[in-house]
Short mmCIF file of C-alpha atoms and ligand atoms in Angstrom, two decimals:
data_model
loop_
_atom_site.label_atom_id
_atom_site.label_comp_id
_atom_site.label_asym_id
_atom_site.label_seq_id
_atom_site.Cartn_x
_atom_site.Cartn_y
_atom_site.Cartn_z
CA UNK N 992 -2.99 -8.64 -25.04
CA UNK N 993 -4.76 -10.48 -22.26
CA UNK N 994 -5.45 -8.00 -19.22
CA UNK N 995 -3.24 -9.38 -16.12
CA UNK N 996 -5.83 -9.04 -13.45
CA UNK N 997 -9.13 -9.73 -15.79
CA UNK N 998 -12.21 -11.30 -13.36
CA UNK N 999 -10.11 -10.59 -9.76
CA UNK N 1000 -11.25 -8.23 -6.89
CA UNK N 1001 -8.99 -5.98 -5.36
CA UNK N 1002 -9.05 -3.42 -2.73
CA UNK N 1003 -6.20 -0.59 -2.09
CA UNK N 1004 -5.98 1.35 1.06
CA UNK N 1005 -5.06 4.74 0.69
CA UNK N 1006 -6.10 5.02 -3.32
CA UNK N 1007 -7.10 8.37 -3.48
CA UNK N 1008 -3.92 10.12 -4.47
CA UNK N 1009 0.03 9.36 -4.88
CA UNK N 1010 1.19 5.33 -4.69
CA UNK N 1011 -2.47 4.13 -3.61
CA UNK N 1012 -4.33 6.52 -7.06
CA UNK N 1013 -1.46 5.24 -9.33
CA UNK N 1014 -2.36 1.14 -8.28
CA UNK N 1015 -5.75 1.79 -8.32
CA UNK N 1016 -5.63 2.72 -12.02
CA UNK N 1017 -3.21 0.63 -12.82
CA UNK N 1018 -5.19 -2.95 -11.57
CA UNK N 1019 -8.01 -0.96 -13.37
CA UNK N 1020 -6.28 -0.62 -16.71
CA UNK N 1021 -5.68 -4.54 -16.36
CA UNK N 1022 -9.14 -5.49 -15.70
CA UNK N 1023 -9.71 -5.57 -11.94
CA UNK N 1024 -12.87 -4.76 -9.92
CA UNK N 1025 -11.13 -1.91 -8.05
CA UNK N 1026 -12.37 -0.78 -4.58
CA UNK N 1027 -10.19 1.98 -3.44
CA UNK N 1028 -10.25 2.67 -0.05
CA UNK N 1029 -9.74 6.28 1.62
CA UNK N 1030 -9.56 7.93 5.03
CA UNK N 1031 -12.53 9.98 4.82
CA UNK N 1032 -16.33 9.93 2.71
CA UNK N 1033 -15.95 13.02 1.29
CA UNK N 1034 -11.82 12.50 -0.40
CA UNK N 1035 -12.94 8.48 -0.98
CA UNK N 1036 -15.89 9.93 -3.16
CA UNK N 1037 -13.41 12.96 -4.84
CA UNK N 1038 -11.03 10.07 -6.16
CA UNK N 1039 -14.05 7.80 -7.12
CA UNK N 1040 -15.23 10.71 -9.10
CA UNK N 1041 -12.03 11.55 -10.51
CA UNK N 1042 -11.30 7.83 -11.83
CA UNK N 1043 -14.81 7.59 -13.06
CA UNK N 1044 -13.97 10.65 -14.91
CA UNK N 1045 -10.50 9.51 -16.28
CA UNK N 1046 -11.44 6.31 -17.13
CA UNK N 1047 -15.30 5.72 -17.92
CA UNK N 1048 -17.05 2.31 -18.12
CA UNK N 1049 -14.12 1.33 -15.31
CA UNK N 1050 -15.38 -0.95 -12.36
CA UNK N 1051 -14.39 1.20 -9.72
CA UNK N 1052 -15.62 1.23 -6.00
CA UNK N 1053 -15.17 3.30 -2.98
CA UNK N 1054 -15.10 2.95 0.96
CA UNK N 1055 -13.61 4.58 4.05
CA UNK N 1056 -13.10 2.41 6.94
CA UNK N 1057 -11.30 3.62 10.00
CA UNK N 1058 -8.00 0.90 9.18
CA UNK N 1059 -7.61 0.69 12.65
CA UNK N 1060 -11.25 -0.69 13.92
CA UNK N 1061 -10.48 -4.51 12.94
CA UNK N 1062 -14.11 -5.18 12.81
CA UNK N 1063 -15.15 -2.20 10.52
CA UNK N 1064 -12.73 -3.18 8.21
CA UNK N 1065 -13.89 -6.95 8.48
CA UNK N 1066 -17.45 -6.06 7.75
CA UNK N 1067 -16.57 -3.49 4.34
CA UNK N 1068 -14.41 -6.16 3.13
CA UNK N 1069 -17.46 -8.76 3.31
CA UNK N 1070 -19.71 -6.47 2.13
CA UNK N 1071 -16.95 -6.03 -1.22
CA UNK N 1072 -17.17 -9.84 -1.18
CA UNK N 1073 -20.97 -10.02 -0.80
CA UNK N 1074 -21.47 -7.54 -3.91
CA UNK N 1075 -18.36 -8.53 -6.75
CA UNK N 1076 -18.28 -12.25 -5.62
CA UNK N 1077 -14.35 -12.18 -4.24
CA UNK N 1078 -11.77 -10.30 -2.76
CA UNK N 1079 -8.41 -11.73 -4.54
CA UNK N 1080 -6.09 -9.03 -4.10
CA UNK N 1081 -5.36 -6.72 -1.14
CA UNK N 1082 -2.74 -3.49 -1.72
CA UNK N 1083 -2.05 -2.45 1.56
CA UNK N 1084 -0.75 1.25 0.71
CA UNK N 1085 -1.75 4.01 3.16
CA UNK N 1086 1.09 5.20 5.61
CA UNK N 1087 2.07 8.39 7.14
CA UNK N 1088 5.53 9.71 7.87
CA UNK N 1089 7.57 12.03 10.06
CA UNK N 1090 10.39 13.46 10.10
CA UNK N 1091 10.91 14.73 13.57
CA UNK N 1092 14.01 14.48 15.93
CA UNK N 1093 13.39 11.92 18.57
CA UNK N 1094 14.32 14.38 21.54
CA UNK N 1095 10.66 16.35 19.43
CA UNK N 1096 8.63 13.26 18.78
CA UNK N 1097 5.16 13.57 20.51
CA UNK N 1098 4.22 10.23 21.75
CA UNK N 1099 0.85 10.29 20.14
CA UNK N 1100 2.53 11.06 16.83
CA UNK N 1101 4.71 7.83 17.11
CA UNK N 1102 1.11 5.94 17.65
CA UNK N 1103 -0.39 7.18 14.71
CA UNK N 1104 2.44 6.15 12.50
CA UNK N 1105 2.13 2.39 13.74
CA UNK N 1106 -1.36 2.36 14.52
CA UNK N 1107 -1.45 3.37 10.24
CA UNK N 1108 1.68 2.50 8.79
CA UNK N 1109 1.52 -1.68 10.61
CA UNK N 1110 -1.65 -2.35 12.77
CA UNK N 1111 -3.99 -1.00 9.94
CA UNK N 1112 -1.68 -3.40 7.72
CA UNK N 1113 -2.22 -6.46 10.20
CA UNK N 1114 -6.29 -5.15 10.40
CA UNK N 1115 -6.29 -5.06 5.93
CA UNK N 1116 -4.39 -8.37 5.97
CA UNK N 1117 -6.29 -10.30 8.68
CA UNK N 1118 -9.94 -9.30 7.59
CA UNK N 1119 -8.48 -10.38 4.11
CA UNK N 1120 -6.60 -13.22 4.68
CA UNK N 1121 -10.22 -14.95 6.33
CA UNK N 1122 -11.87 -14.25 3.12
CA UNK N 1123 -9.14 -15.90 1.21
CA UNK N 1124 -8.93 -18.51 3.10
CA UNK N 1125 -12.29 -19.85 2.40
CA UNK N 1126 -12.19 -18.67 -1.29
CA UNK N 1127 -9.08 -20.89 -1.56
CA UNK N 1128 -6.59 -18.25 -2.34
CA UNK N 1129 -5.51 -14.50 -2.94
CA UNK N 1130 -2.37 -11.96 -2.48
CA UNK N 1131 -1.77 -9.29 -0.32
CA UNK N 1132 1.01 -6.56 -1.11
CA UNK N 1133 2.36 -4.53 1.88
CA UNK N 1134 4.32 -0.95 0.98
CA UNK N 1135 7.48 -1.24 2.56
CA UNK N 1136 10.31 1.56 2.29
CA UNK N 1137 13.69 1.77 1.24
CA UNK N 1138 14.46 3.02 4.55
CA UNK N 1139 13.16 -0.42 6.09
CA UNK N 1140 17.06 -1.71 5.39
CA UNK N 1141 18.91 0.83 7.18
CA UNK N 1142 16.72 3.24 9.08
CA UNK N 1143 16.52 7.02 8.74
CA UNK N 1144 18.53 9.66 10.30
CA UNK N 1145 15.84 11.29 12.02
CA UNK N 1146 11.86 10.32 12.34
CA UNK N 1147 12.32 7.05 13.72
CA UNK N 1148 9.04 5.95 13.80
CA UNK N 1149 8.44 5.96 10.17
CA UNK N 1150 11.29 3.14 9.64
CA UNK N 1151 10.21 1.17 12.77
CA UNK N 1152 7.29 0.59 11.36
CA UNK N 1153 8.50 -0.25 8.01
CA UNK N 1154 10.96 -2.79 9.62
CA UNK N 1155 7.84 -4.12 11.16
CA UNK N 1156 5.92 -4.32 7.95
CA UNK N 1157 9.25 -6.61 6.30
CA UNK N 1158 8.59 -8.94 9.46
CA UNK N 1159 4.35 -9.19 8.86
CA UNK N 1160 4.90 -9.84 5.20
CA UNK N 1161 7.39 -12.46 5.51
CA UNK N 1162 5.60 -13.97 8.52
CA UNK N 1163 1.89 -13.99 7.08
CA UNK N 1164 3.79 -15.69 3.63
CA UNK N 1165 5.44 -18.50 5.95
CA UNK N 1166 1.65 -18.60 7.93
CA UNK N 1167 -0.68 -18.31 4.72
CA UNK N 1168 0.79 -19.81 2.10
CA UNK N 1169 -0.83 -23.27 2.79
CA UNK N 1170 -4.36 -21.51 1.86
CA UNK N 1171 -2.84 -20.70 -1.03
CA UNK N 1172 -2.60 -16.57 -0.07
CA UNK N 1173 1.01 -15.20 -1.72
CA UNK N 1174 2.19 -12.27 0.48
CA UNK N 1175 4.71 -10.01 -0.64
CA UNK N 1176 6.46 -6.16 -0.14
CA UNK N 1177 6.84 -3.53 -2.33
CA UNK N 1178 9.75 -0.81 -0.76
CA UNK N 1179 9.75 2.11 -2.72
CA UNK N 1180 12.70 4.59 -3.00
CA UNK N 1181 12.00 8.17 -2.80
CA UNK N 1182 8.79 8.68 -5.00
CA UNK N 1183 7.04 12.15 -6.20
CA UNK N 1184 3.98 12.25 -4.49
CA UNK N 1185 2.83 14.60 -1.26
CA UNK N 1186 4.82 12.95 1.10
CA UNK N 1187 8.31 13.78 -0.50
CA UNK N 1188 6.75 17.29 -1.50
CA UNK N 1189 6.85 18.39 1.62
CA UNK N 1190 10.49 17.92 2.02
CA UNK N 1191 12.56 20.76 1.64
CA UNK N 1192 14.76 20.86 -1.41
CA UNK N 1193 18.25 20.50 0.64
CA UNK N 1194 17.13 17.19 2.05
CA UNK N 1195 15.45 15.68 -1.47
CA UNK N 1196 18.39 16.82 -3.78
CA UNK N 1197 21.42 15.06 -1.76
CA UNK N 1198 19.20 11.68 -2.60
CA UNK N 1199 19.00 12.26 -5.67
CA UNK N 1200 22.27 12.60 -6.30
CA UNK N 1201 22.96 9.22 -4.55
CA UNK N 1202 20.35 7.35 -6.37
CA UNK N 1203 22.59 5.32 -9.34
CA UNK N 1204 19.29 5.73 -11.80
CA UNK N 1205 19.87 9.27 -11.68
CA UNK N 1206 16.08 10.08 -10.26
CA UNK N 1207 13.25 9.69 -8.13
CA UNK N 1208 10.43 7.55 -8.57
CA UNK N 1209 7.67 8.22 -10.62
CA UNK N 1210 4.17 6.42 -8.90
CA UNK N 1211 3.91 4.54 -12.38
CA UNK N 1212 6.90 2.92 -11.57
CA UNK N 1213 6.30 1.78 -8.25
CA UNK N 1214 2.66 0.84 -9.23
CA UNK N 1215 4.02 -0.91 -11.91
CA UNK N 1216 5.69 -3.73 -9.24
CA UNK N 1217 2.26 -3.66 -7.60
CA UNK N 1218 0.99 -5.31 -10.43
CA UNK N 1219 3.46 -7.82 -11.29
CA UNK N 1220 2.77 -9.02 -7.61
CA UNK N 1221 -0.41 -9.32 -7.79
CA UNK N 1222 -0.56 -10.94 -11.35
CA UNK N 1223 -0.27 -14.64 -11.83
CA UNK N 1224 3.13 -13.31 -13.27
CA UNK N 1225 4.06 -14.13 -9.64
CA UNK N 1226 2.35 -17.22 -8.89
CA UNK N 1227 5.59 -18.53 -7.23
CA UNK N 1228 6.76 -15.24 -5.14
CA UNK N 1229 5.91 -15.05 -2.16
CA UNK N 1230 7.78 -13.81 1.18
CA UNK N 1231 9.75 -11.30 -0.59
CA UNK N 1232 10.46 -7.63 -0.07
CA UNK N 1233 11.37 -5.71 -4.05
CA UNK N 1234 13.24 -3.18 -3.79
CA UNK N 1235 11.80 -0.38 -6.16
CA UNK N 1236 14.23 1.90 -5.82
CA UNK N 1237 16.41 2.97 -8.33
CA UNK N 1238 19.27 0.30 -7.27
CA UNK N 1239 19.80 3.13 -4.27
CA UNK N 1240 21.78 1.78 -1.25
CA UNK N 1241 21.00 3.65 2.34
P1 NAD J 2518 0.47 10.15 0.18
O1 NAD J 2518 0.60 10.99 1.41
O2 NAD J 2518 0.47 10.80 -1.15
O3 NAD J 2518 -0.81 9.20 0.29
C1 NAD J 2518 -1.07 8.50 1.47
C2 NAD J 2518 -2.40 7.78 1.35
O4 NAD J 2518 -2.69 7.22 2.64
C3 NAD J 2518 -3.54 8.72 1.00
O5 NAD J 2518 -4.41 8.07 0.08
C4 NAD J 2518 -4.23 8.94 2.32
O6 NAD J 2518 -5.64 9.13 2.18
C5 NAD J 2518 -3.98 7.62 3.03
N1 NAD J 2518 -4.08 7.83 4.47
C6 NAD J 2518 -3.41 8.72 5.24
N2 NAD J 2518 -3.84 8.65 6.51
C7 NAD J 2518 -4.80 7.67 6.55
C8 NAD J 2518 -5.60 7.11 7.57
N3 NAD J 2518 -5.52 7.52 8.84
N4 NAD J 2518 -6.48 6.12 7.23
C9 NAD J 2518 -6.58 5.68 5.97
N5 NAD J 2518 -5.83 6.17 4.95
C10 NAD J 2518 -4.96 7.15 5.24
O7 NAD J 2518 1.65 9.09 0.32
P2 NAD J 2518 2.40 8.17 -0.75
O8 NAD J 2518 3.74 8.77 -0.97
O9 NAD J 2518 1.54 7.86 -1.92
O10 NAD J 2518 2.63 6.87 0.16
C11 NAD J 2518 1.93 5.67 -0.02
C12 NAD J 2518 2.70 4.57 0.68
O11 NAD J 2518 4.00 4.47 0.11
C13 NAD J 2518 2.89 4.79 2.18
O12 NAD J 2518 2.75 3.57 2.86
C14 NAD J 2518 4.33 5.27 2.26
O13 NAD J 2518 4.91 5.00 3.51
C15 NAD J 2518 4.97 4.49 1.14
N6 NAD J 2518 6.22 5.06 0.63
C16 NAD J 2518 6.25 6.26 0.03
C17 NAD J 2518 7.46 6.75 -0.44
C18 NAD J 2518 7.57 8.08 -1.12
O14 NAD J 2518 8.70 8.53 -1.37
N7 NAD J 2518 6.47 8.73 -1.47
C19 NAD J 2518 8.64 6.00 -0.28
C20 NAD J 2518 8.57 4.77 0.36
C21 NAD J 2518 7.35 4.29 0.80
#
């Protein structure tokens, strides 16, 4: 079978472990030029190492921007279309959480969330979105949340700035898609990577229990929706927010 993303470019922040590592092998499996993109040199070139390892001859590429310095991340995501010819497909993955009460929330902790979890995303999609623009099209795929419908009951900041990601994404589809750029959300349900491991058991087992498919996410399965987007598969969705959830309602 054809690969889905044969002769396209695409970068994925946060690729060096959970959601972000499963896309990042995933677009490679289907024949992307993968440039994953981590936090730091020295866990970039661990994951780069690691894929190289798990999947030899793969075209995969690392870099470690600071997502929040708009120009840094303009002038790596040149340099990725200077060197493979294009930049088609943009995952925008990394994001931190918290889960603290707001009466404990340090104020610098509730920056760091947006600055990460929706400038960085506005940064990705901005330095991206000029590239596409003059290459005459491309997609970019924010991660949402499940909690971006109803909110959390504590850690506020985390779901205020997934709310905010549902309003970028269907704002930059309404702006872009004249140049041809599709822009869509992926909102996970609870998935097993480090984030949820660090949840005690009491908090992750009562969701569980309320999730109708009976379990949590694997990252397969969310990555899995990261590729339909970005595949010509959706060549006419654009603007929406999927739901990957396990048809959970919170
Ligand atoms: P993870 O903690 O396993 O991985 C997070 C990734 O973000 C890592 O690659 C990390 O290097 C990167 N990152 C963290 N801080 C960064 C920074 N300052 N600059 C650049 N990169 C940074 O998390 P995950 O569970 O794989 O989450 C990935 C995305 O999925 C996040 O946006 C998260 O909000 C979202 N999500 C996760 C779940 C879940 O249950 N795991 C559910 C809904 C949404």
């Amino acid at each position: 079978m054809e690969q889905m993303l044969k002769g396209k470019v695409a970068v994925v922040t946060g690729g060096t472990r959970g959601i972000g590592y499963a896309i990042v092998k995933k677009y490679l499996e289907e024949g992307a030029v993968t440039v994953l993109c981590g936090s730091r040199e020295e866990t970039a070139l661990k994951a780069l190492d690691k894929l190289k390892a798990e999947m030899p001859g793969a075209s995969v590429d690392a870099i470690w921007p600071d997502l929040s310095n708009r120009a840094a991340v303009s002038a790596e995501f040149l340099r990725i279309k200077e060197k493979y010819g294009s930049l088609d497909i943009l995952a925008n993955n990394a994001g931190i959480s918290q889960n603290t009460s707001i009466f404990e929330y340090k104020d610098e902790d509730f920056d760091k969330i947006l600055d990460l979890n929706i400038k960085a995303v506005y940064a990705c999609s901005r330095a991206a979105a000029e590239i596409m623009k003059e290459q005459g099209g491309g997609v970019i795929i924010n991660t949402s949340s499940i909690v971006s419908y109803n909110g959390q009951g504590s850690g506020c900041g985390y779901p205020a700035s997934k709310f905010a990601v549902n309003g970028l994404t269907k704002s930059l589809s309404r702006e872009l898609g004249r140049y041809n750029i599709r822009v869509n959300a992926v909102a996970p349900g609870v998935t097993r990577t480090d984030m949820v491991a660090v949840l005690p058991d009491e908090m992750i087992q009562p969701i569980i229990r309320n999730i109708p498919l009976g379990r949590m996410a694997e990252v397969e399965d969310i990555a899995n929706a990261f590729l339909f987007l970005a595949s010509d598969m959706a060549s006419y969705v654009s603007g929406a927010i999927l739901p990957v959830a396990g048809a959970v309602v919170i």
